[in-house]
PDB file of C-alpha atoms in Angstrom:
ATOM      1  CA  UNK A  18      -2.326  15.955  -7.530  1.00 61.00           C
ATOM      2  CA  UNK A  19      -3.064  12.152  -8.539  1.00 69.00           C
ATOM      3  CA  UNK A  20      -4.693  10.456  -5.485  1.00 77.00           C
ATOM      4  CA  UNK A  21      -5.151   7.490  -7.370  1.00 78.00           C
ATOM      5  CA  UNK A  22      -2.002   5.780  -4.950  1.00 80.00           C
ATOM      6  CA  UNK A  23      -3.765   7.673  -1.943  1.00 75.00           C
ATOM      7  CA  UNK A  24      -6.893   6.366  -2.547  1.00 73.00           C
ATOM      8  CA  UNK A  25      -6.958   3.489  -0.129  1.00 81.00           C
ATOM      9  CA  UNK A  26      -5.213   4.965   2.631  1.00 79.00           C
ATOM     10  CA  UNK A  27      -7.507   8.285   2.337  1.00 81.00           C
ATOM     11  CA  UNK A  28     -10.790   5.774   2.437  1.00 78.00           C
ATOM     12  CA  UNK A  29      -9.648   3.998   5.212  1.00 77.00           C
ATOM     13  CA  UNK A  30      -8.657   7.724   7.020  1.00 76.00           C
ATOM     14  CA  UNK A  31     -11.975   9.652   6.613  1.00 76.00           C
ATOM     15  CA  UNK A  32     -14.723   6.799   5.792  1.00 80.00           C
ATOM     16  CA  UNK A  33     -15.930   7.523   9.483  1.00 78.00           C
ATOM     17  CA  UNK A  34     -15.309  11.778   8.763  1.00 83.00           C
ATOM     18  CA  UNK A  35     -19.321  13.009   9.864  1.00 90.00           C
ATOM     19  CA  UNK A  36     -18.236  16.688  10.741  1.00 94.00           C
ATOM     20  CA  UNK A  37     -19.417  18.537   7.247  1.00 96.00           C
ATOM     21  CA  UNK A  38     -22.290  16.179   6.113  1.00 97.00           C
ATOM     22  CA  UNK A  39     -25.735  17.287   8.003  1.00 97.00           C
ATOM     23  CA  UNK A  40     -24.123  20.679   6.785  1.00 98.00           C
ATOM     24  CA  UNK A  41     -24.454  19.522   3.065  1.00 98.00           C
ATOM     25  CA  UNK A  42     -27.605  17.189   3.340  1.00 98.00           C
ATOM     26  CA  UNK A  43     -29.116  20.408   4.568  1.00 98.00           C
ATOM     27  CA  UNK A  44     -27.693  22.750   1.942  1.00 98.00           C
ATOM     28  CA  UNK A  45     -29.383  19.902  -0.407  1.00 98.00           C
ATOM     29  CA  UNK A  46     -32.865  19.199   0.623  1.00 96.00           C
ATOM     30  CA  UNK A  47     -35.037  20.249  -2.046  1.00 93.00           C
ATOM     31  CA  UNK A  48     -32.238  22.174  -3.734  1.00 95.00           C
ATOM     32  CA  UNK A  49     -33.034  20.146  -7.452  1.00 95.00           C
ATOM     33  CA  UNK A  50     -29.914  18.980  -9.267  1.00 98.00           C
ATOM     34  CA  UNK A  51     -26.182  18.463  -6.824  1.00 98.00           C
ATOM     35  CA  UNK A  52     -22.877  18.583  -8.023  1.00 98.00           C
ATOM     36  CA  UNK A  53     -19.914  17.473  -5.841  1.00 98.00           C
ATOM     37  CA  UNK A  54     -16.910  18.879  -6.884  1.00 98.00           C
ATOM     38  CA  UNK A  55     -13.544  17.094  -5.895  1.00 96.00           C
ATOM     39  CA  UNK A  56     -16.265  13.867  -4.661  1.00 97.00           C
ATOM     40  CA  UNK A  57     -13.266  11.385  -3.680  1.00 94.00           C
ATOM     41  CA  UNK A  58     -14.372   8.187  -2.944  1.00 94.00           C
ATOM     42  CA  UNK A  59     -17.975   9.547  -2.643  1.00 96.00           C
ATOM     43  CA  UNK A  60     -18.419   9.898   1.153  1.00 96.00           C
ATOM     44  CA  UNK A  61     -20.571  13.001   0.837  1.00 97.00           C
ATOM     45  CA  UNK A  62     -22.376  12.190  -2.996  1.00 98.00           C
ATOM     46  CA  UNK A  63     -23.316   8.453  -1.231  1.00 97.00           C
ATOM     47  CA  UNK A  64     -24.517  10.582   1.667  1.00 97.00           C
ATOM     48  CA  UNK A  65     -26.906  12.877  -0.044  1.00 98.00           C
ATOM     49  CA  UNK A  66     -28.177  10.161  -2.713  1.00 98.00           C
ATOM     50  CA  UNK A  67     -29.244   8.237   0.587  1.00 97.00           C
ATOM     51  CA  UNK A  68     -31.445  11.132   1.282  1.00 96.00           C
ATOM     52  CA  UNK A  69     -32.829  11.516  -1.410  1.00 96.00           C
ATOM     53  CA  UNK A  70     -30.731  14.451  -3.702  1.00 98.00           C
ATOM     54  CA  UNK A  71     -30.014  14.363  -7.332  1.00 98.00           C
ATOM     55  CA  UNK A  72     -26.288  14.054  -7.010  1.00 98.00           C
ATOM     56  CA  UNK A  73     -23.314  13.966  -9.722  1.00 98.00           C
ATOM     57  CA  UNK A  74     -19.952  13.705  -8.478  1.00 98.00           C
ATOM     58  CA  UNK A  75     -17.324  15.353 -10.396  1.00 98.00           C
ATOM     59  CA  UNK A  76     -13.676  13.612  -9.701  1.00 96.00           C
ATOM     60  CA  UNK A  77     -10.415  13.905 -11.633  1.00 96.00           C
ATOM     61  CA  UNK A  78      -8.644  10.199  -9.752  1.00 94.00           C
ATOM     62  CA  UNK A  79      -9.304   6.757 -11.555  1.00 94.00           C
ATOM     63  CA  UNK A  80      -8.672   4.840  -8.214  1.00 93.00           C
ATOM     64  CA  UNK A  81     -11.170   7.301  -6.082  1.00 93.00           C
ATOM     65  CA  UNK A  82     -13.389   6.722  -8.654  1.00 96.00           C
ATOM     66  CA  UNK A  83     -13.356   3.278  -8.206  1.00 95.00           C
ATOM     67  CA  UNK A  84     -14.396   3.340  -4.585  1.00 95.00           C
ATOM     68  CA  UNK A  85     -16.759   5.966  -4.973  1.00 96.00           C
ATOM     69  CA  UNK A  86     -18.692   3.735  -7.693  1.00 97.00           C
ATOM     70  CA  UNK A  87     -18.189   0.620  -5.180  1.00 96.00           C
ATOM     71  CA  UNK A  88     -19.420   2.893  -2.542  1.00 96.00           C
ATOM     72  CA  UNK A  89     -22.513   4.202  -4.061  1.00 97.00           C
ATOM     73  CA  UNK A  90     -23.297   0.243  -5.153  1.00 97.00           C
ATOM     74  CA  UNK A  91     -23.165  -1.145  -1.980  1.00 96.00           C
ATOM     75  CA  UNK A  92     -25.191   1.765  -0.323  1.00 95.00           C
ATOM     76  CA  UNK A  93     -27.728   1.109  -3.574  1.00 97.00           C
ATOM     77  CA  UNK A  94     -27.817   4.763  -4.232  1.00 98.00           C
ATOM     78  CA  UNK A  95     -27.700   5.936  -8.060  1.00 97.00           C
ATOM     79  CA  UNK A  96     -24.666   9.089  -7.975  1.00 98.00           C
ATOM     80  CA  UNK A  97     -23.944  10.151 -11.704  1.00 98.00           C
ATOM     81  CA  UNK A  98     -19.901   9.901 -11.747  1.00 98.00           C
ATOM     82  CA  UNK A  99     -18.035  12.632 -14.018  1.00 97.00           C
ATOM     83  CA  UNK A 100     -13.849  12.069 -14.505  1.00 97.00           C
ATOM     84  CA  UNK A 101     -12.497  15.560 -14.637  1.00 97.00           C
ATOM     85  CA  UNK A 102     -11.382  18.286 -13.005  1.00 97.00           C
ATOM     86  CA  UNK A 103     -13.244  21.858 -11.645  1.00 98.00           C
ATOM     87  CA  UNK A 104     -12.217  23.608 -14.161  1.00 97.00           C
ATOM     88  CA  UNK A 105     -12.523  21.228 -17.645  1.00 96.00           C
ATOM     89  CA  UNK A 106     -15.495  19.523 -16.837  1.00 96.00           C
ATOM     90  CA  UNK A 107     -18.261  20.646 -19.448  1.00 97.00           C
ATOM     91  CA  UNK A 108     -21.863  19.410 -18.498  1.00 96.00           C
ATOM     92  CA  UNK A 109     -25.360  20.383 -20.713  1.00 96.00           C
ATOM     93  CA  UNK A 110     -27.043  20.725 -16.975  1.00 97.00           C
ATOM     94  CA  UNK A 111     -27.158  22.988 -14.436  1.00 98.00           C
ATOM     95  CA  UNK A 112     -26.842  22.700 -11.252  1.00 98.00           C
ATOM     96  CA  UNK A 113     -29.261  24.340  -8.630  1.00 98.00           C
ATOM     97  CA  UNK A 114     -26.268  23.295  -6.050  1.00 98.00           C
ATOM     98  CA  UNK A 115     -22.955  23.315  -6.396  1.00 98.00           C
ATOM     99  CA  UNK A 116     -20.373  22.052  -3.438  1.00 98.00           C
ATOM    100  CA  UNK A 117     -16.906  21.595  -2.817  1.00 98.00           C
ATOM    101  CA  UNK A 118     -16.072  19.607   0.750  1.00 98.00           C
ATOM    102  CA  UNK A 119     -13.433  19.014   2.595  1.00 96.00           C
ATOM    103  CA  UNK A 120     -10.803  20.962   0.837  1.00 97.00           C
ATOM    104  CA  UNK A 121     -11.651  20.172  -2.703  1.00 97.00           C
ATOM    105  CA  UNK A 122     -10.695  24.210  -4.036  1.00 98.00           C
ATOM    106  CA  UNK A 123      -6.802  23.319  -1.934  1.00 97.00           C
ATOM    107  CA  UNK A 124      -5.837  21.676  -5.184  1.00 96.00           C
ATOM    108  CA  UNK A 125      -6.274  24.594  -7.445  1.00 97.00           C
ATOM    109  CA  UNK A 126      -2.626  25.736  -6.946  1.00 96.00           C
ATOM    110  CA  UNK A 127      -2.136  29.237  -9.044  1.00 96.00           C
ATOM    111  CA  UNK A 128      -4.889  32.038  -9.045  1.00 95.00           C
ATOM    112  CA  UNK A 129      -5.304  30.973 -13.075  1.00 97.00           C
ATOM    113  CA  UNK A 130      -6.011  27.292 -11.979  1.00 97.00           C
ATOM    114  CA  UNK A 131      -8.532  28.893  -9.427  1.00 98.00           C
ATOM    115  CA  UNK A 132     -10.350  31.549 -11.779  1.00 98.00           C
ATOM    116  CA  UNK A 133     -10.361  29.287 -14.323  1.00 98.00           C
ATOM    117  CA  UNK A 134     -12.287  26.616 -12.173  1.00 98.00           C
ATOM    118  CA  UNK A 135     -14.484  28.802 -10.047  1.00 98.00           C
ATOM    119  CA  UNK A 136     -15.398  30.708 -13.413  1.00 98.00           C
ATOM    120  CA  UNK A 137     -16.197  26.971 -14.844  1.00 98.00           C
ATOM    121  CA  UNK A 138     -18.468  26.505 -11.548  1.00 98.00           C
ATOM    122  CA  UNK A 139     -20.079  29.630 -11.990  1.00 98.00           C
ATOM    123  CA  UNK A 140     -20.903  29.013 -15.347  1.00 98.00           C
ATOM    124  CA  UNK A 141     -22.724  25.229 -14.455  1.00 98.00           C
ATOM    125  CA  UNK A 142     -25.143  26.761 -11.710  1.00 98.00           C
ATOM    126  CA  UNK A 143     -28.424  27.181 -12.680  1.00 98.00           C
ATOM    127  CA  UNK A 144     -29.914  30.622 -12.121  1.00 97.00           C
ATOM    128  CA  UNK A 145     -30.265  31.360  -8.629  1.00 97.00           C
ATOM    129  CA  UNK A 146     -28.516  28.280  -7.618  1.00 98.00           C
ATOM    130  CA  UNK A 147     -25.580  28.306  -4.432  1.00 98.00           C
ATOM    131  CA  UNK A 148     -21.972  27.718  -4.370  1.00 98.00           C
ATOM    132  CA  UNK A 149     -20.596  26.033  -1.193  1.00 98.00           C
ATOM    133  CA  UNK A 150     -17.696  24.930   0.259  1.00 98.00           C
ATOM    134  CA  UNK A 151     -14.812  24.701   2.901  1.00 98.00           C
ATOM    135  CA  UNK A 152     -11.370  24.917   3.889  1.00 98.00           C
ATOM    136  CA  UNK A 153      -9.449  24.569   7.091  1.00 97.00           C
ATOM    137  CA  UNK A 154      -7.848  27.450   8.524  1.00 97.00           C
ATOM    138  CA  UNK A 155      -4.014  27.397   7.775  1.00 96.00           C
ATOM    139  CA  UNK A 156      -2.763  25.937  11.362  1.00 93.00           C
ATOM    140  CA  UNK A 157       0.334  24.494  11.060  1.00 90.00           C
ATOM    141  CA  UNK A 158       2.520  22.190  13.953  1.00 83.00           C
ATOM    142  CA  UNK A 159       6.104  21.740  13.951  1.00 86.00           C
ATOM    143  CA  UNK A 160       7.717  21.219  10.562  1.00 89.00           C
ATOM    144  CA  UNK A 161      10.153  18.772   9.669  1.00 90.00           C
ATOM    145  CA  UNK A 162       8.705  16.674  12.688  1.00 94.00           C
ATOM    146  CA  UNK A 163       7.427  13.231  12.322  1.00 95.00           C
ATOM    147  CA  UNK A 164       4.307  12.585  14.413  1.00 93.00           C
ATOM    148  CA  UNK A 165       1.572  10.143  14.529  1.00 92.00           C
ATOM    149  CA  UNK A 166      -1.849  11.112  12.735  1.00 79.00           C
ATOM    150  CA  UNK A 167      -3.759   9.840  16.057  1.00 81.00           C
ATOM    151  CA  UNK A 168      -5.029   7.312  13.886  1.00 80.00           C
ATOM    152  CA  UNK A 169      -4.636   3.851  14.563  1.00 88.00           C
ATOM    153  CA  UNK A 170      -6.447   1.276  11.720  1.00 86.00           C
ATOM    154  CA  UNK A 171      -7.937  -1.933  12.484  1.00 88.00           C
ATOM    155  CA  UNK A 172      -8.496  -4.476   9.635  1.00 85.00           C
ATOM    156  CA  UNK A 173      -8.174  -8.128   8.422  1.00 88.00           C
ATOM    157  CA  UNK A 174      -6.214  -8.839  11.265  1.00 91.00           C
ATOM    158  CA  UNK A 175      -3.486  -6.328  10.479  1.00 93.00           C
ATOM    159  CA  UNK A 176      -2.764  -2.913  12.412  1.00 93.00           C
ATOM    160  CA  UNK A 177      -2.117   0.439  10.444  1.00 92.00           C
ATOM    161  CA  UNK A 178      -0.647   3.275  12.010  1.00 93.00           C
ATOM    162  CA  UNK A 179      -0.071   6.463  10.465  1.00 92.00           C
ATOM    163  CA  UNK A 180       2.978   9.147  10.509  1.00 94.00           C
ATOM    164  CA  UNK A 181       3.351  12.399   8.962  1.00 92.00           C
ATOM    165  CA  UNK A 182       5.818  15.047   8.049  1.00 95.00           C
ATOM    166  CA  UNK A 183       4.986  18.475   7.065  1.00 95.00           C
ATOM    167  CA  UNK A 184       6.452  21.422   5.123  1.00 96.00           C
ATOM    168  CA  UNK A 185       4.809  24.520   5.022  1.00 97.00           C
ATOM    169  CA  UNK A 186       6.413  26.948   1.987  1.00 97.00           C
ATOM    170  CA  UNK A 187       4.808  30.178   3.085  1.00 96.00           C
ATOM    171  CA  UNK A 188       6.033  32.325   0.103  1.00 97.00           C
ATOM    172  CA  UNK A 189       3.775  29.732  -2.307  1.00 97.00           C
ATOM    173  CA  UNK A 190       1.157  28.776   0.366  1.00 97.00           C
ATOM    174  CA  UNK A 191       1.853  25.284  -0.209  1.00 97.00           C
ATOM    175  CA  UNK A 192       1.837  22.632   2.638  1.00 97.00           C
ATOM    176  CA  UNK A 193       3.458  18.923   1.593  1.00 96.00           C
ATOM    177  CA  UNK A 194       2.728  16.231   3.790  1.00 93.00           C
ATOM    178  CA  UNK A 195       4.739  13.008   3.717  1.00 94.00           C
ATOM    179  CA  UNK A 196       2.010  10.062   4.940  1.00 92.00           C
ATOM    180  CA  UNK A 197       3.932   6.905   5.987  1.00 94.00           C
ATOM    181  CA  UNK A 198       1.632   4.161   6.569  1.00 92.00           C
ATOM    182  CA  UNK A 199       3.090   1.672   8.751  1.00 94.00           C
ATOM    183  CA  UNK A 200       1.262  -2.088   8.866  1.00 94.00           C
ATOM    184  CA  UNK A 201       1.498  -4.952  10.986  1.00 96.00           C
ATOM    185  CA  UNK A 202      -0.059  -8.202  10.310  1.00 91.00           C
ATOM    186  CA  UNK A 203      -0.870 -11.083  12.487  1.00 87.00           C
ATOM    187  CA  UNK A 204       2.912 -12.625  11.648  1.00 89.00           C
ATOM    188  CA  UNK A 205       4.540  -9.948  13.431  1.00 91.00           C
ATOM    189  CA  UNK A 206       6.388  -8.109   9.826  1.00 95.00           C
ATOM    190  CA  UNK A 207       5.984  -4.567   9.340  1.00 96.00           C
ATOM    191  CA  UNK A 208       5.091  -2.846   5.983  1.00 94.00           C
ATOM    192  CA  UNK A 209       5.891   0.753   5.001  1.00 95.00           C
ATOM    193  CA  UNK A 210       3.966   2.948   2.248  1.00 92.00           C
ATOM    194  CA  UNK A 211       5.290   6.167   1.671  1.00 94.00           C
ATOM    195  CA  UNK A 212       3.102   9.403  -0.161  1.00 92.00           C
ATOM    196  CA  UNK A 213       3.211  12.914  -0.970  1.00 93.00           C
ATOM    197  CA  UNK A 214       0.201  14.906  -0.320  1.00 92.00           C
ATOM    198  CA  UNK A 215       0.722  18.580  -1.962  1.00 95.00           C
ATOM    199  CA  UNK A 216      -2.041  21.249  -1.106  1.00 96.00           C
ATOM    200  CA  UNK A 217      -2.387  24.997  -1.447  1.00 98.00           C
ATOM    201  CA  UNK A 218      -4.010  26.470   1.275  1.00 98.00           C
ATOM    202  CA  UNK A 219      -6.240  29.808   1.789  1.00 98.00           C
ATOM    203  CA  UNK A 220      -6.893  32.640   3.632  1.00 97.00           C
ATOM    204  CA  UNK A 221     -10.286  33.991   4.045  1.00 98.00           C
ATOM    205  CA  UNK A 222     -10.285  37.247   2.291  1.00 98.00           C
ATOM    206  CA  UNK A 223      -7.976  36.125  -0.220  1.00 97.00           C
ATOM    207  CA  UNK A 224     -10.998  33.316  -0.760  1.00 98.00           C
ATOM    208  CA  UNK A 225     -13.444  36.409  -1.075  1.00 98.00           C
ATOM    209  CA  UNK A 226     -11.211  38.085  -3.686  1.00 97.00           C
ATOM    210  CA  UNK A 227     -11.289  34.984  -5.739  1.00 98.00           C
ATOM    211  CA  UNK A 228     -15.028  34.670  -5.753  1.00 98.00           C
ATOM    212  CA  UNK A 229     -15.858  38.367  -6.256  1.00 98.00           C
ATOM    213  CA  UNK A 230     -13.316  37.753  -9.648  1.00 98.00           C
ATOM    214  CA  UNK A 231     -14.861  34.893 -10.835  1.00 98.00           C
ATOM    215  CA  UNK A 232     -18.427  36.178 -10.643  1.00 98.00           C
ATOM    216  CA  UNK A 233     -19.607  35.690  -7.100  1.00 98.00           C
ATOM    217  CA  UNK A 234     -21.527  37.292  -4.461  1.00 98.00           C
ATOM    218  CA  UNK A 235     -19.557  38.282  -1.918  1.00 97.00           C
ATOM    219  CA  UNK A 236     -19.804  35.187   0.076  1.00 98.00           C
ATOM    220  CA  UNK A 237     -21.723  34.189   3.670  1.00 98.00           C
ATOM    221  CA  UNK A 238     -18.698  33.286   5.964  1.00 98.00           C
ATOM    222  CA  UNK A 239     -19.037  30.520   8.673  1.00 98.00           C
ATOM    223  CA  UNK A 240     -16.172  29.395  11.702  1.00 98.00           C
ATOM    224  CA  UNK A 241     -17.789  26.217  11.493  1.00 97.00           C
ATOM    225  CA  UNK A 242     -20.554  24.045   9.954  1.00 97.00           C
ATOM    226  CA  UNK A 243     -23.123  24.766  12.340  1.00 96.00           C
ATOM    227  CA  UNK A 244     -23.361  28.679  10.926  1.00 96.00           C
ATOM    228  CA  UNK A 245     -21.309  30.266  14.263  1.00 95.00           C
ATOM    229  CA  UNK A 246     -19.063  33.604  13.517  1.00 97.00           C
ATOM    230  CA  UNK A 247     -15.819  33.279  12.017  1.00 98.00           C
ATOM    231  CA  UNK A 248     -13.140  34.076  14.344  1.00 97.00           C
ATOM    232  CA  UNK A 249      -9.374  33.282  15.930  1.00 95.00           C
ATOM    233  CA  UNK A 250     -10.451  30.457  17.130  1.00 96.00           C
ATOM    234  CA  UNK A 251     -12.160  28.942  14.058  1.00 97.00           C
ATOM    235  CA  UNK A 252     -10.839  25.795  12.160  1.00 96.00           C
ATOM    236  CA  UNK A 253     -12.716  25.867   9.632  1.00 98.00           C
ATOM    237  CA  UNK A 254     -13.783  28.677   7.294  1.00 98.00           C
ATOM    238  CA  UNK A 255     -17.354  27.515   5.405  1.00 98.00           C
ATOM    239  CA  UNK A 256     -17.923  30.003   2.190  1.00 98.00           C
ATOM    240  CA  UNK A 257     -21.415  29.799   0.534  1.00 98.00           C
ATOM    241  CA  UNK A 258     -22.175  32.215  -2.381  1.00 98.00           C
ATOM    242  CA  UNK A 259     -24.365  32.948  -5.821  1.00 98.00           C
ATOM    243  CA  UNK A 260     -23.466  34.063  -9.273  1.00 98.00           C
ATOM    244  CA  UNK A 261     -23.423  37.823  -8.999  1.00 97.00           C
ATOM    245  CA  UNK A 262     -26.446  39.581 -11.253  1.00 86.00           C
TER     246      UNK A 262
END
């Protein structure tokens, strides 16, 4: 998935996301060396550097990149930036930390795409060191139904809304989400951007399988990121984990 086209519109979506980061800052207080895998436009890396962590964010998209670098500059807070993906990336360090936010692993679409990059992972912790990360709990609304993300966008002058679309193949566990971003500025003309958004989504012992194959612990399973149960009613399944002995 290239978000380099997405990167703007996902900025301007989840700059003000604050659900998962006391979560992570806690995860890395004293933990030594960080590495955010999947770091976007480096909401969470920026986040931890301002506290104080040791923090390398590991990206594969040019454009989120970008932001990320712009991001840590004007929060002057030093974030080592890596292009690559989860399972290429090849680092002399490891990491006493290792996280994946907000859905980073729903990009890994076949189970050799996800051995291959939790294996990777694995292989850059330093001994002893923790694997963390999330995913939201497959929850789906009508398909084939255009709706409005709830999200109206405020800037320059101009008014963004957002609309989305959803497909849910259930035989490949892929969800595709058609974003149209609809803007209004102050002379009245509207503007339409149109993306794809094409993720592979989990269920949790499925998730526990693939870590006990790649060399995990069997994981610590949260329902949300304040440590409660998992349950029915969770949204949110938070998986944190060592390399096996």
């Amino acid at each position: 998935m290239n978000y380099d086209d997405l990167s703007e519109l996902y900025d301007q979506q989840y700059d003000l996301y604050r659900d998962d980061l006391h979560f992570y800052a806690g995860l890395a207080e004293g933990a030594g060396r960080v590495l955010e895998v999947g770091a976007g436009t480096g909401r969470v890396s920026c986040f931890l550097a301002r506290r104080g962590a040791d923090v390398t964010g590991l990206e594969p998209s040019a454009g989120m990149l970008a932001k990320a670098r712009a991001r840590a500059e004007d929060s002057r807070v030093e974030v080592a930036w890596i292009q690559g993906t989860a399972a290429d990336f090849c680092s002399e360090e490891r990491f006493e930390l290792i996280i994946a936010p907000f859905n980073a692993l729903m990009h890994l679409y076949t189970p050799a795409e996800q051995l291959a990059s939790l294996e990777n992972l694995r292989q850059h912790l330093a001994p002893g060191g923790r694997f963390a990360f999330d995913l939201y709990v497959p929850n789906y609304g009508a398909q084939g139904v255009l709706r409005h993300e709830g999200e109206t966008i405020y800037r320059d002058g101009e008014r963004t809304d957002v609309f989305l679309l959803q497909r849910v193949d259930a035989a490949r566990q892929h969800v595709t989400t058609e974003y149209f971003v609809d803007t209004v500025g102050a002379e009245g003309h509207l503007r339409r951007q149109h993306f794809t958004l094409t993720q592979r989504y989990y269920w949790r012992y499925e998730v526990e399988w693939l870590l006990r194959c790649a060399g995990f612990e069997a994981p610590r399973v949260s329902g949300s990121f304040q440590g409660g149960p998992y349950t029915e009613a969770s949204e949110v399944m938070v998986f944190q984990t060592r390399a096996a002995g």
